[in-house]
XYZ file of N, CA and C in Angstrom:
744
model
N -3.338 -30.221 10.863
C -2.674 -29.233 10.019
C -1.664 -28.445 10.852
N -0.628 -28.096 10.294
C 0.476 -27.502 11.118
C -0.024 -25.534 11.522
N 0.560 -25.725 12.655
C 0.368 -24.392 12.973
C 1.484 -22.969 12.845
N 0.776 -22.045 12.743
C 2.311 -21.317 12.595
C 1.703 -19.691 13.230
N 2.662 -18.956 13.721
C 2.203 -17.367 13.935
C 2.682 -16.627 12.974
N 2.152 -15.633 12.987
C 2.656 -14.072 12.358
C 2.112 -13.107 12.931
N 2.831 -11.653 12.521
C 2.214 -10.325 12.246
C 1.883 -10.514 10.889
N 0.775 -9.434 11.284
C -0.210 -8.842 9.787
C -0.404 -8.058 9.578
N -0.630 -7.142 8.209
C -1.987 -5.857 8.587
C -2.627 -6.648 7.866
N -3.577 -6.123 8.163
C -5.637 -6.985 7.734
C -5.729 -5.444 6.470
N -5.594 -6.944 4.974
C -5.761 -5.530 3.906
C -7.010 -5.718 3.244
N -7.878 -6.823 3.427
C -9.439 -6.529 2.664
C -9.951 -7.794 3.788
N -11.182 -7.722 3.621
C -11.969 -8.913 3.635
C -13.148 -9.124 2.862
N -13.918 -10.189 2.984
C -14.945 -10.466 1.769
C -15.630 -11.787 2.699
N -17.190 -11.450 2.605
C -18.181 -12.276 3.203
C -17.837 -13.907 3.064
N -18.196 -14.814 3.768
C -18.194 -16.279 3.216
C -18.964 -16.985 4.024
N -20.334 -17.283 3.434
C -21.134 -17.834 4.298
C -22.066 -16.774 5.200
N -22.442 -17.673 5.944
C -23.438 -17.498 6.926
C -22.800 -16.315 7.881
N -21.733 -16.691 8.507
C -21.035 -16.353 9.475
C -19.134 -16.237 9.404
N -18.463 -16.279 8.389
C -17.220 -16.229 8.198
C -16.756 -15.397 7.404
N -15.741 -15.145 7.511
C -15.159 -13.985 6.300
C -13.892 -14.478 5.845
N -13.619 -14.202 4.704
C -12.173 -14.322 4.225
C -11.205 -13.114 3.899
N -10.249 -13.390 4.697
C -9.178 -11.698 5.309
C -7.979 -12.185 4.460
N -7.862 -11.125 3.793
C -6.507 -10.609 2.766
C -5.342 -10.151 4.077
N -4.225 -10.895 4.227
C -3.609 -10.272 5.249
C -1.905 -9.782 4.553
N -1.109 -9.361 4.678
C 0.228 -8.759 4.633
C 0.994 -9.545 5.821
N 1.898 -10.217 5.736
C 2.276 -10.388 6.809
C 4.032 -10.394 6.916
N 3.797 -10.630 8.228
C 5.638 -10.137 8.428
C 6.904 -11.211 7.499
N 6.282 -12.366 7.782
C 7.147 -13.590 7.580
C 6.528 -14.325 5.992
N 6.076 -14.439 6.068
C 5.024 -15.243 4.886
C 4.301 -14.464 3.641
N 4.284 -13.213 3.581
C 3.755 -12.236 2.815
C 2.441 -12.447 2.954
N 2.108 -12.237 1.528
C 0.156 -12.388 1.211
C -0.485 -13.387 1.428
N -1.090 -13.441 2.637
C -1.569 -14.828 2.463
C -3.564 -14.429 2.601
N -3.969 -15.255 2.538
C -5.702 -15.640 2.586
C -6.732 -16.356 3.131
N -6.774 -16.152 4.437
C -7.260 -16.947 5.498
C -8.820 -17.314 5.582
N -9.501 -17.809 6.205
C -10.867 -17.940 6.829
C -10.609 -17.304 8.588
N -11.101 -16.501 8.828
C -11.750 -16.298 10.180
C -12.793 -17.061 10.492
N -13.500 -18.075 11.376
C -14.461 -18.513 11.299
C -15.152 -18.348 12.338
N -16.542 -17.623 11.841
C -17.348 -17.100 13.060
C -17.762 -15.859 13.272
N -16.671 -14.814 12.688
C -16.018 -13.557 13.070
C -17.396 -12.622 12.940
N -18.679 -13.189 12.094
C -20.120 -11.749 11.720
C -20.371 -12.321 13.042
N -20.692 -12.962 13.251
C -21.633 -13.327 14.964
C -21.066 -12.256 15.397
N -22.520 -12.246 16.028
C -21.688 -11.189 17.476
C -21.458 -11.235 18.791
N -21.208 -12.336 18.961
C -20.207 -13.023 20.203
C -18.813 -13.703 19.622
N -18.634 -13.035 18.588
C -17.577 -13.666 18.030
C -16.310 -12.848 18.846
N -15.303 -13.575 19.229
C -14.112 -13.062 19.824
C -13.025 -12.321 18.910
N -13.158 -12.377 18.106
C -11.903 -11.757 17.661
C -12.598 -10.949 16.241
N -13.979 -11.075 16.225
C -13.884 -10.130 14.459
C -13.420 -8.714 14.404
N -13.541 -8.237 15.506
C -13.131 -6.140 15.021
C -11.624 -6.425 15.392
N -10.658 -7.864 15.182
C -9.229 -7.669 15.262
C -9.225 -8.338 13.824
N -9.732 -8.613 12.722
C -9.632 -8.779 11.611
C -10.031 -7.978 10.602
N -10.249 -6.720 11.314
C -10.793 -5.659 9.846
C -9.527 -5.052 9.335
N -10.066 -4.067 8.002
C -8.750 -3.581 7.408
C -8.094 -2.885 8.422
N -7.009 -1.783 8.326
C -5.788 -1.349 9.239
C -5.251 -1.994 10.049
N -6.107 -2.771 10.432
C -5.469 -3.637 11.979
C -3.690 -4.155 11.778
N -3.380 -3.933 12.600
C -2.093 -4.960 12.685
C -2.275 -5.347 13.838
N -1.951 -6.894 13.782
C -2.656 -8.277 14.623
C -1.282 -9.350 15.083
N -1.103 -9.807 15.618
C -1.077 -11.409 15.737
C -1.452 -12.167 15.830
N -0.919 -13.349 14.601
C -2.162 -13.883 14.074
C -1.580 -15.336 14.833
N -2.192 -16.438 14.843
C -2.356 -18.176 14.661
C -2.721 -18.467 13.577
N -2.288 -19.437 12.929
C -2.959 -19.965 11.898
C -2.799 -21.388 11.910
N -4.066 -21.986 10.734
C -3.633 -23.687 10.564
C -3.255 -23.548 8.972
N -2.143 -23.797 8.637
C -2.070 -23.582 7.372
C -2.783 -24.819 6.775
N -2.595 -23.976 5.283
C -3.965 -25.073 4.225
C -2.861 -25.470 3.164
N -1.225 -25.090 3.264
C -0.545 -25.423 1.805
C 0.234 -26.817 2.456
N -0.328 -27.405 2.058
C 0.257 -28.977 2.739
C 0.400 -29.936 1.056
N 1.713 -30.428 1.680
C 2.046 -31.335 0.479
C 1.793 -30.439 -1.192
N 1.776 -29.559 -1.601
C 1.957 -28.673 -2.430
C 0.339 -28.471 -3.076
N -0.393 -28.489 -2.476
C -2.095 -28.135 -2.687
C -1.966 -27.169 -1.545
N -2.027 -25.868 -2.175
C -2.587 -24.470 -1.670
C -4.206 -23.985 -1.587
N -4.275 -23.412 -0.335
C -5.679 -23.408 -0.184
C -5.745 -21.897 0.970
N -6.867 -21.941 1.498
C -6.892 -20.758 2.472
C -6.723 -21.181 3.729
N -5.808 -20.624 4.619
C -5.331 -20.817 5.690
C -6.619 -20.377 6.814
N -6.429 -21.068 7.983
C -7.772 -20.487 8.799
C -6.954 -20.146 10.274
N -7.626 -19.262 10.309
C -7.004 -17.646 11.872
C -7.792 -18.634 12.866
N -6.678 -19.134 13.662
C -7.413 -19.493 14.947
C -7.315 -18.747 16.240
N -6.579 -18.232 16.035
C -6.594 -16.731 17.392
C -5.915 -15.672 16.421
N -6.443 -14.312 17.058
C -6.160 -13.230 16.899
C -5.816 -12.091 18.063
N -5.063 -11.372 18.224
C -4.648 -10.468 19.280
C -4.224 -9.196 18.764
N -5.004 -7.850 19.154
C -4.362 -6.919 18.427
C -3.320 -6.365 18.689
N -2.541 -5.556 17.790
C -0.937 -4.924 18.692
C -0.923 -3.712 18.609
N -2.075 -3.115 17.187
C -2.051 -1.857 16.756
C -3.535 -1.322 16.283
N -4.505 -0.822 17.190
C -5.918 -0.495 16.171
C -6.107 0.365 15.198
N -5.173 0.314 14.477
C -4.928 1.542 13.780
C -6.450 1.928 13.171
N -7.396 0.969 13.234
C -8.517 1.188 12.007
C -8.959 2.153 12.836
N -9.272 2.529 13.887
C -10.286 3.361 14.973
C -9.958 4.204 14.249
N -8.568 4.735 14.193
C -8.364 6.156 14.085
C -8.649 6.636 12.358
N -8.017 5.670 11.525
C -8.439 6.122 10.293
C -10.069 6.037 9.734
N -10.808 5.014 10.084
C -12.197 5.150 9.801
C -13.076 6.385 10.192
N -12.484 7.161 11.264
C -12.932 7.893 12.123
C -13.322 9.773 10.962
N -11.875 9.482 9.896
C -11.771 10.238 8.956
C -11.497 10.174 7.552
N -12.751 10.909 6.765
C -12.649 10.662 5.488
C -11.169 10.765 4.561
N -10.512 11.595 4.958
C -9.678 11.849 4.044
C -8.417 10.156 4.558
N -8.375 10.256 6.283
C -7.420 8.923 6.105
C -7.841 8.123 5.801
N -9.494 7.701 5.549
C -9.748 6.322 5.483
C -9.549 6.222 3.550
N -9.835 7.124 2.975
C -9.748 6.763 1.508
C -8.129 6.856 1.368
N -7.234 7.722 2.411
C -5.476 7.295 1.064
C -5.404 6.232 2.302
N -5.902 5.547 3.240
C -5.515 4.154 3.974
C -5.943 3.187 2.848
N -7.763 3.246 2.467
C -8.014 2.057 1.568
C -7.050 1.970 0.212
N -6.273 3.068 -0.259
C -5.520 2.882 -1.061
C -3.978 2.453 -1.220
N -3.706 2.811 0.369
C -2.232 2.465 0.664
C -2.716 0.980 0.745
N -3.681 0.024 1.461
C -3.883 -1.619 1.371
C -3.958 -1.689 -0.077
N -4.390 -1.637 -0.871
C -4.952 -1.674 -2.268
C -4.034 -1.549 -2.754
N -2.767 -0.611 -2.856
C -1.431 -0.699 -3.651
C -0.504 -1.946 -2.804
N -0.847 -2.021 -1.524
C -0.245 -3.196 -1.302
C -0.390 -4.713 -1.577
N -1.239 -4.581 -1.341
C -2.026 -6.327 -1.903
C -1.589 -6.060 -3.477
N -2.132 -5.045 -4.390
C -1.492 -5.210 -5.975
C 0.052 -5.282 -6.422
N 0.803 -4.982 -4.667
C 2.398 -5.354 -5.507
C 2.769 -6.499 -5.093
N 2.038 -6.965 -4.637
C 2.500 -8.531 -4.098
C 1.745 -9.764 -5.046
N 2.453 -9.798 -6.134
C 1.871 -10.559 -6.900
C 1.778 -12.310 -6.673
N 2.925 -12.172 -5.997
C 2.592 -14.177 -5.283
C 2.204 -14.171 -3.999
N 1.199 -15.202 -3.918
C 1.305 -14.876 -2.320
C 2.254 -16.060 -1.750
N 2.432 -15.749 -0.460
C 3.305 -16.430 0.446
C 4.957 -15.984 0.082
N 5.076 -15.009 -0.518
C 6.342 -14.857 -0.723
C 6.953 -13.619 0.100
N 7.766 -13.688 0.291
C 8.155 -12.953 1.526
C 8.458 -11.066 1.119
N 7.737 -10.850 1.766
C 8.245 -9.222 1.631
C 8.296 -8.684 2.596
N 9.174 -8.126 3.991
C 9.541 -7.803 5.078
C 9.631 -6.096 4.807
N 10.184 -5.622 3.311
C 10.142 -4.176 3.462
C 8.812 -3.491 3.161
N 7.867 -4.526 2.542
C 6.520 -4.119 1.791
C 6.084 -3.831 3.305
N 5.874 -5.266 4.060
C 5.386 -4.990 4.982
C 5.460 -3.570 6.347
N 6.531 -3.709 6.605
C 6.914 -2.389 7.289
C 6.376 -1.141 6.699
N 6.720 -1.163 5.445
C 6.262 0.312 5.189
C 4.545 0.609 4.969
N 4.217 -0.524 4.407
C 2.446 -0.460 4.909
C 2.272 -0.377 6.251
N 3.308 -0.945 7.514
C 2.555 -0.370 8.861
C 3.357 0.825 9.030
N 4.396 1.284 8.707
C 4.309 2.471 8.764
C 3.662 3.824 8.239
N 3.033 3.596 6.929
C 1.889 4.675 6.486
C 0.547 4.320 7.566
N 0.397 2.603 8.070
C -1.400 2.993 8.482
C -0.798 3.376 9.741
N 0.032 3.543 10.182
C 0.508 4.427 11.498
C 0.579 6.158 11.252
N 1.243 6.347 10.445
C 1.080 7.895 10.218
C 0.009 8.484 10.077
N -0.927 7.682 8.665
C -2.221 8.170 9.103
C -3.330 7.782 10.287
N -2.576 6.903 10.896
C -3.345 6.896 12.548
C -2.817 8.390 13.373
N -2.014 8.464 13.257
C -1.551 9.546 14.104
C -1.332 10.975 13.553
N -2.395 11.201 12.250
C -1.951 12.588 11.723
C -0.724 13.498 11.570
N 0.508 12.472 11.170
C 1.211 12.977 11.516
C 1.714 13.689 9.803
N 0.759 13.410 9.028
C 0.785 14.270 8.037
C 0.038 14.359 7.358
N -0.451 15.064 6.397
C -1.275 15.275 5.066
C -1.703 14.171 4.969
N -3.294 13.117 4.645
C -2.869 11.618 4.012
C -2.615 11.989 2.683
N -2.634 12.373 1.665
C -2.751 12.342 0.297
C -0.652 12.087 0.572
N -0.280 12.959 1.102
C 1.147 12.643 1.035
C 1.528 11.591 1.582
N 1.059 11.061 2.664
C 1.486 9.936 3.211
C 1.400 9.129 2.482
N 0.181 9.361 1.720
C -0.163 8.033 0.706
C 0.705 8.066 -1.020
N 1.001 9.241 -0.888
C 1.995 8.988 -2.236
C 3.249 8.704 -1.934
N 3.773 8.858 -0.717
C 5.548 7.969 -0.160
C 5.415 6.975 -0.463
N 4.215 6.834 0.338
C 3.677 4.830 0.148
C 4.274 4.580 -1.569
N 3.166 5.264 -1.955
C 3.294 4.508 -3.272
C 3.960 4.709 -4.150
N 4.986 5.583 -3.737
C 6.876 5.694 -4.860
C 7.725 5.009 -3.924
N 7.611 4.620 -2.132
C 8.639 4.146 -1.674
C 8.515 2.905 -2.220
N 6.935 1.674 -2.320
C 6.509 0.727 -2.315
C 7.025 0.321 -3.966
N 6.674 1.302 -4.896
C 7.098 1.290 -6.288
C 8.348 0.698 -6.631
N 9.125 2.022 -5.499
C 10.872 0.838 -5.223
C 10.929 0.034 -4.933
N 10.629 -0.648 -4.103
C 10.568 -2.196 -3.509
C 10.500 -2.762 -4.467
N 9.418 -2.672 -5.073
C 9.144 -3.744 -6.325
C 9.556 -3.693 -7.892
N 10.905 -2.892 -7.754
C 11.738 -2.436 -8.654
C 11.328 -1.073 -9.642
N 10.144 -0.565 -9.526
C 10.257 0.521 -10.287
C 10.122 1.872 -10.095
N 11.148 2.466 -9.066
C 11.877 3.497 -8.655
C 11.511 4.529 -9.946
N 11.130 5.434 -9.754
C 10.937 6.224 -11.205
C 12.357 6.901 -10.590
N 12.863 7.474 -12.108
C 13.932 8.328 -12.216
C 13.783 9.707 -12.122
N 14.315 10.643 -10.610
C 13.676 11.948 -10.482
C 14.555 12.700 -11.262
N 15.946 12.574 -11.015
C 17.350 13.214 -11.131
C 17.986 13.312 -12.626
N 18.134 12.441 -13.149
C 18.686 12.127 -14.619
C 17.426 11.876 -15.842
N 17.948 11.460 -17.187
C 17.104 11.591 -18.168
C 16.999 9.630 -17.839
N 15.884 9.492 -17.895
C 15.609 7.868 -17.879
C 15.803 7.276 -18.833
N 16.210 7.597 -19.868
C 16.544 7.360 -21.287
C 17.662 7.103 -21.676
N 18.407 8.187 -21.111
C 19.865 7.995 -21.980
C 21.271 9.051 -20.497
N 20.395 8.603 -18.926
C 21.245 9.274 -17.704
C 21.817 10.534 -17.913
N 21.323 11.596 -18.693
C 21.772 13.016 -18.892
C 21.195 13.548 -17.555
N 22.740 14.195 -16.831
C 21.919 14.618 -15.347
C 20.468 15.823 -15.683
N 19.974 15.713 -14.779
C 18.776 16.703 -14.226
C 19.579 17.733 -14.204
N 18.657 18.645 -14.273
C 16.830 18.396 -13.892
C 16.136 18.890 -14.532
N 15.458 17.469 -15.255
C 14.474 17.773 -16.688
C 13.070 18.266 -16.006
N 12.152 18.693 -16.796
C 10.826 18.686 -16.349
C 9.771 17.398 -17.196
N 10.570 17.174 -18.231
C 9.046 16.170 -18.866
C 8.952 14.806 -18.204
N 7.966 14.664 -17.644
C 7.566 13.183 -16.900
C 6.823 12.617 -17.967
N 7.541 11.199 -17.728
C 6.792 10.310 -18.821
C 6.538 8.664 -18.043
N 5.570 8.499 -17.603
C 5.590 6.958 -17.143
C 5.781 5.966 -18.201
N 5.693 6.181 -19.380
C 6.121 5.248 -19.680
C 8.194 4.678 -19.743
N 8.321 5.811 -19.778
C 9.876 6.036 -19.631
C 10.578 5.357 -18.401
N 9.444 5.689 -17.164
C 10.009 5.369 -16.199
C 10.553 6.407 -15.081
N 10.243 7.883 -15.831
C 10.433 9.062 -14.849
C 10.420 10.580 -15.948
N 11.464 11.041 -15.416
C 12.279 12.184 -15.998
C 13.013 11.937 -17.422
N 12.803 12.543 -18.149
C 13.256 12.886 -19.327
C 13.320 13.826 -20.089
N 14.985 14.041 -20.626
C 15.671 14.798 -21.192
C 14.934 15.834 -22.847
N 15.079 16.695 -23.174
C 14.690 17.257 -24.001
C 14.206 16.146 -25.390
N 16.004 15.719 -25.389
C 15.527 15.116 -26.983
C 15.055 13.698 -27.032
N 14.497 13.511 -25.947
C 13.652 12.177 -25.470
C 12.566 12.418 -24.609
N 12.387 13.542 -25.177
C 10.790 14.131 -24.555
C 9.819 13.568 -25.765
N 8.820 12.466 -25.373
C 7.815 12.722 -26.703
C 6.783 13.935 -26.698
N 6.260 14.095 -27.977
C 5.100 15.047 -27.779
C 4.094 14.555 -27.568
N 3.606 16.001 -26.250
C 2.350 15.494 -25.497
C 2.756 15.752 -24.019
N 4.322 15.353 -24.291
C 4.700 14.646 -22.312
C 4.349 15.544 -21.121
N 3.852 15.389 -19.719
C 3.307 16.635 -19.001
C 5.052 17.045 -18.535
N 4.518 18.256 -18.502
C 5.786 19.024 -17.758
C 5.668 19.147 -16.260
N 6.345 18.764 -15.514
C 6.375 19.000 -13.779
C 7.074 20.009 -13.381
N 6.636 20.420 -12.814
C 7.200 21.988 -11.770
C 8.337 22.073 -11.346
N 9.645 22.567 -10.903
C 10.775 22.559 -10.070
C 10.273 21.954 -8.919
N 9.027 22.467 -7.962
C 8.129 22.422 -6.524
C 8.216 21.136 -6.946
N 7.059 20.853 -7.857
C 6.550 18.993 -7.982
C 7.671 17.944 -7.963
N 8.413 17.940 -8.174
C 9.860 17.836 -8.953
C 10.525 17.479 -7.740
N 10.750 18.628 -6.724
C 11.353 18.750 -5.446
C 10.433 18.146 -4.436
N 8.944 18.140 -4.527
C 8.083 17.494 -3.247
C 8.140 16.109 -3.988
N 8.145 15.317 -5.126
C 8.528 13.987 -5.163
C 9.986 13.375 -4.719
N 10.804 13.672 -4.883
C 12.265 13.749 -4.104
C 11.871 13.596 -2.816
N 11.522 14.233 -2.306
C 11.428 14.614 -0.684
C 10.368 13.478 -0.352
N 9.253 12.952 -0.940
C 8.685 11.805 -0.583
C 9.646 10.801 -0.702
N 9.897 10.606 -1.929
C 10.871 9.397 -1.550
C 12.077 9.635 -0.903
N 12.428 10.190 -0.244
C 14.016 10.529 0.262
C 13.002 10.377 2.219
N 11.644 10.854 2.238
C 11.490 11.015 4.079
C 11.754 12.004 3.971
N 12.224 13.412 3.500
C 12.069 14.451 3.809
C 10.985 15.434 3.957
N 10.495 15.241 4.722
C 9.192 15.657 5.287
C 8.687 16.897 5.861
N 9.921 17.554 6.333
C 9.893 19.629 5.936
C 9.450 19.647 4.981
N 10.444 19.475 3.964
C 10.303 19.831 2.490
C 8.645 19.668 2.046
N 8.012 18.303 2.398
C 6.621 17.948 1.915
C 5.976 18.478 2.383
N 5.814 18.857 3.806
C 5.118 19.370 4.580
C 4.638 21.013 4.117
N 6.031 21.570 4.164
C 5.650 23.064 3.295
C 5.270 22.741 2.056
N 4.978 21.935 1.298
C 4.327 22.553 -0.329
C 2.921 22.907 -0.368
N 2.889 23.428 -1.378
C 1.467 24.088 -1.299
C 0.794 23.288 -1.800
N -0.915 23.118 -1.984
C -1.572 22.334 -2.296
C -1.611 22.015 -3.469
N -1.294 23.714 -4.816
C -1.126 23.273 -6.182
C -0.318 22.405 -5.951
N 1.073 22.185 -5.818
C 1.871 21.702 -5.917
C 1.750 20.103 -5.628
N 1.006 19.749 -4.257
C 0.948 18.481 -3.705
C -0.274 17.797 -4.900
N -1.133 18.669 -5.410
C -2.008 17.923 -6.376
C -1.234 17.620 -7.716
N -0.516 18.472 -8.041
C 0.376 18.339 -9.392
C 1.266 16.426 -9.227
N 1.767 16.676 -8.010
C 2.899 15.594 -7.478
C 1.591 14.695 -7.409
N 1.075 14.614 -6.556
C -0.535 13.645 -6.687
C -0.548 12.950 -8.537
N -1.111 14.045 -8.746
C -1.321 13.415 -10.420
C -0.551 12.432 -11.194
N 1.075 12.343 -11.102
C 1.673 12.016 -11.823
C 2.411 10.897 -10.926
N 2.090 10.774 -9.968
C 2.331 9.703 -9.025
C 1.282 8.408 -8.847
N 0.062 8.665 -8.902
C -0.646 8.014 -9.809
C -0.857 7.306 -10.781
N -0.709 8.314 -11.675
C -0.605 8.127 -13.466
C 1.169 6.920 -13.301
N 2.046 7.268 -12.403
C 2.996 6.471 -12.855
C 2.819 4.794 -12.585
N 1.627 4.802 -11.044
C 1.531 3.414 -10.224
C 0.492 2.764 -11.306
N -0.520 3.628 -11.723
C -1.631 2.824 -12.369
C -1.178 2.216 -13.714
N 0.481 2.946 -14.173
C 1.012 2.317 -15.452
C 1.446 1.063 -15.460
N 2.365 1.057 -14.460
C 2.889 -0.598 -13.660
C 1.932 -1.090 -13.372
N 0.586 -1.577 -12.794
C 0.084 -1.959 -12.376
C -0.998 -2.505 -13.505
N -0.927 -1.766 -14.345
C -1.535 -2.034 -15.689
C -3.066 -1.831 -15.954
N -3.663 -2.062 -14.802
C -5.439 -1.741 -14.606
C -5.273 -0.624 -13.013
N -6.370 -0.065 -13.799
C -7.014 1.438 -12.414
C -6.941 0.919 -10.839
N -6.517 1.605 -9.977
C -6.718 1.039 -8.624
C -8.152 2.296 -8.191
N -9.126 1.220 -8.226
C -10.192 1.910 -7.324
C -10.639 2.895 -6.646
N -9.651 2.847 -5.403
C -9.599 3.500 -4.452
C -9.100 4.730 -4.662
N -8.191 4.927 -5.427
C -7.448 6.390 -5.910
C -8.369 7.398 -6.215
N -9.761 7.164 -6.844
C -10.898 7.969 -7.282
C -11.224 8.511 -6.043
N -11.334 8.049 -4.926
C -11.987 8.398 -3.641
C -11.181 9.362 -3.146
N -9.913 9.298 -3.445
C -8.953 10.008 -2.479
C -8.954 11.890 -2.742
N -9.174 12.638 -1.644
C -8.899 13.830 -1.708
C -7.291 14.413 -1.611
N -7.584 15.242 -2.882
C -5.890 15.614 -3.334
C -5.798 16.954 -2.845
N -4.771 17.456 -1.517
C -4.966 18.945 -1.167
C -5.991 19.327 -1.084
C-alpha cells in the first residue's frame, strides 16, 4: 500500500479491538481522514499519547483508498510537533471549548479527504491559544466557530440587513436569515443583540482581541448564545460538547 506523510490535529478517537484505536485526524494536505493506530492501548505502545485529541503530530500513513475502494488508513509512525493536549486537559474550562473547537471541526468537513488548509490552521491555531491561555476559552472558542463558519461559506452578516443590505447597525439577530436584520425584516420573536454583543462579535471575527478581551461577561455570554444558536442552525443537529462549555 502506498505511503504518504502529513500534519494533523488528532480530533476524536474510538476503541477497536483488543488493542487499537481509530483516530479522527484534520490534516494539513488531505483533510479528514480516519486511520487505525495499531497497538496504541498497550502500554509499551510507542506512539499512543501522540494520537490523542489536541495533539498536532506527524503522521506516516499506509493509505487504504486504492483503486477507488475507500477504507481506513493505518498510522505507521507518529512524532509529536505540538502537545497541546497536556495543557488543555490540565483545565476544565480549555478542555470543554477545545472538545468543541475539534467537534465543530470534524462537523464542517463534510467529505473526507478533501482538502481544507484554512480549516486546518485555524483549528491549530485555537488548540494553541487555548494551550497557552492566551485568552478567555469561551472566546477563543467562538472565533473558532464564526471564523470556521466563514470558511465554509456561512459568514453571518454583522454590518448590513441580511435580507435586503440596508447598512447597520440593526440589533435583531436571526439565524435563520443568516445574521443581522433590518426593522422591516425583523420577524416576531427575533432576539435583540446589544451594541457590546454586536461589537464583541465583529471583533471575534475581525482578531480584534482588545476589543474581546475588555467585554464583560454579560456581554461575552449574550455573544456566546447567539453564536451557537447560529452554528447549531447550519449544522442542523446539537453539537454535544457546547452543553459542557462554561460561558463567562
Amino acid at each position: 500500500m502506498p505511503l504518504y506523510r502529513d500534519e494533523a490535529v488528532v480530533l476524536r478517537t474510538q476503541k477497536l479491538g483488543e488493542a487499537d484505536r481509530i483516530v479522527t485526524l484534520l490534516t494539513r494536505r488531505h483533510g479528514r481522514v480516519r486511520a487505525v493506530a495499531k497497538g496504541v492501548r498497550r502500554t509499551g505502545s510507542k506512539f499512543g499519547a501522540r494520537v490523542e485529541p489536541f495533539m498536532h503530530v506527524d503522521l506516516q500513513l499506509h493509505t487504504a483508498n486504492i483503486e477507488g475502494h475507500s477504507g481506513l488508513d493505518i498510522v505507521t509512525q507518529a512524532e509529536t510537533l505540538a502537545p497541546y493536549g497536556e495543557a488543555i486537559v490540565a483545565d476544565y474550562g480549555r478542555y470543554t471549548a477545545g472538545t468543541a473547537v475539534l467537534e465543530t471541526a470534524e462537523r464542517l468537513t463534510a467529505e473526507e479527504r478533501e482538502p481544507s488548509l484554512r480549516l486546518f490552521l485555524l483549528t491549530l491555531g485555537a488548540l494553541r491559544a487555548l494551550a497557552e491561555s492566551a485568552h478567555a476559552p469561551s472566546l477563543v472558542l467562538d472565533a473558532f466557530i464564526l471564523r470556521a463558519l466563514a470558511i465554509s461559506g456561512y459568514e453571518p452578516v454583522l454590518d448590513a440587513c441580511a435580507r435586503c443590505d440596508e447598512p447597520g447597525p440593526h440589533r435583531a439577530f436571526v439565524v435563520a436569515a443568516g445574521g443581522v436584520v433590518c426593522g422591516e425584516h425583523r420577524p416576531p420573536g427575533a432576539p435583540m443583540v446589544s451594541a457590546d454583543g454586536l461589537r464583541l462579535m465583529n471583533a471575534l471575527m475581525g482578531g480584534d482581541w482588545e476589543t474581546a478581551d475588555a467585554a464583560t461577561q454579560k456581554v461575552q455570554r449574550e455573544a456566546s448564545g447567539l453564536v451557537a444558536a447560529y452554528l447549531q442552525w447550519h449544522l442542523e443537529r446539537g453539537l454535544r460538547s457546547l452543553r459542557l462549555v462554561e460561558r463567562g
